[in-house]
């Protein structure tokens, strides 16, 4: 996986985790849900990149 794309996906995962945690602490369910969705999207992109890398080798 390209290092830049991996870092970007990890960054999105961390950003989503921060949103989820912030949402939980302030009682904002919408922010919490957005954080979980952002994490899921980043994880899916990362899995796609790993699959693409596997096919290249």
CSV table of C-alpha atoms in Angstrom, one decimal:
chain,number,residue,atom,x,y,z
A,1,UNK,CA,0.0,0.0,0.0
A,2,UNK,CA,1.3,3.4,-0.8
A,3,UNK,CA,2.5,5.1,2.3
A,4,UNK,CA,0.7,8.3,1.6
A,5,UNK,CA,-2.7,6.6,1.2
A,6,UNK,CA,-2.1,4.4,4.3
A,7,UNK,CA,-1.3,7.5,6.4
A,8,UNK,CA,-4.4,9.3,5.1
A,9,UNK,CA,-6.6,6.3,6.0
A,10,UNK,CA,-5.1,6.0,9.4
A,11,UNK,CA,-5.6,9.8,9.9
A,12,UNK,CA,-9.3,9.4,8.9
A,13,UNK,CA,-9.7,6.5,11.4
A,14,UNK,CA,-8.2,8.6,14.2
A,15,UNK,CA,-10.3,11.6,13.3
A,16,UNK,CA,-13.4,9.4,13.4
A,17,UNK,CA,-12.4,8.0,16.8
A,18,UNK,CA,-12.0,11.5,18.1
A,19,UNK,CA,-15.5,12.5,16.8
A,20,UNK,CA,-17.0,9.3,18.3
A,21,UNK,CA,-15.4,9.9,21.7
A,22,UNK,CA,-16.3,13.6,21.7
A,23,UNK,CA,-19.9,12.7,20.8
A,24,UNK,CA,-20.1,10.2,23.7
A,25,UNK,CA,-18.6,12.6,26.2
A,26,UNK,CA,-21.0,15.5,25.4
A,27,UNK,CA,-24.0,13.3,24.7
A,28,UNK,CA,-24.2,14.2,21.0
A,29,UNK,CA,-25.5,11.0,19.2
A,30,UNK,CA,-25.2,12.6,15.8
A,31,UNK,CA,-21.5,13.4,16.2
A,32,UNK,CA,-20.9,9.9,17.7
A,33,UNK,CA,-22.6,8.3,14.6
A,34,UNK,CA,-20.5,10.4,12.2
A,35,UNK,CA,-17.4,9.3,13.9
A,36,UNK,CA,-18.3,5.6,13.6
A,37,UNK,CA,-19.2,6.1,10.0
A,38,UNK,CA,-15.9,7.9,9.3
A,39,UNK,CA,-14.0,5.1,10.9
A,40,UNK,CA,-15.8,2.5,8.9
A,41,UNK,CA,-15.2,4.3,5.6
A,42,UNK,CA,-11.5,4.6,6.3
A,43,UNK,CA,-11.3,0.9,7.3
A,44,UNK,CA,-13.0,-0.1,4.1
A,45,UNK,CA,-10.6,2.0,2.0
A,46,UNK,CA,-7.6,0.5,3.8
A,47,UNK,CA,-8.9,-3.0,3.2
A,48,UNK,CA,-9.4,-2.2,-0.5
A,49,UNK,CA,-5.8,-0.9,-0.8
A,50,UNK,CA,-4.5,-4.1,0.9
A,51,UNK,CA,-6.5,-6.2,-1.5
A,52,UNK,CA,-5.1,-4.3,-4.4
A,53,UNK,CA,-1.6,-4.7,-3.1
A,54,UNK,CA,-2.1,-8.4,-2.7
A,55,UNK,CA,-3.2,-8.8,-6.3
A,56,UNK,CA,-0.1,-6.9,-7.5
A,57,UNK,CA,2.3,-9.3,-5.8
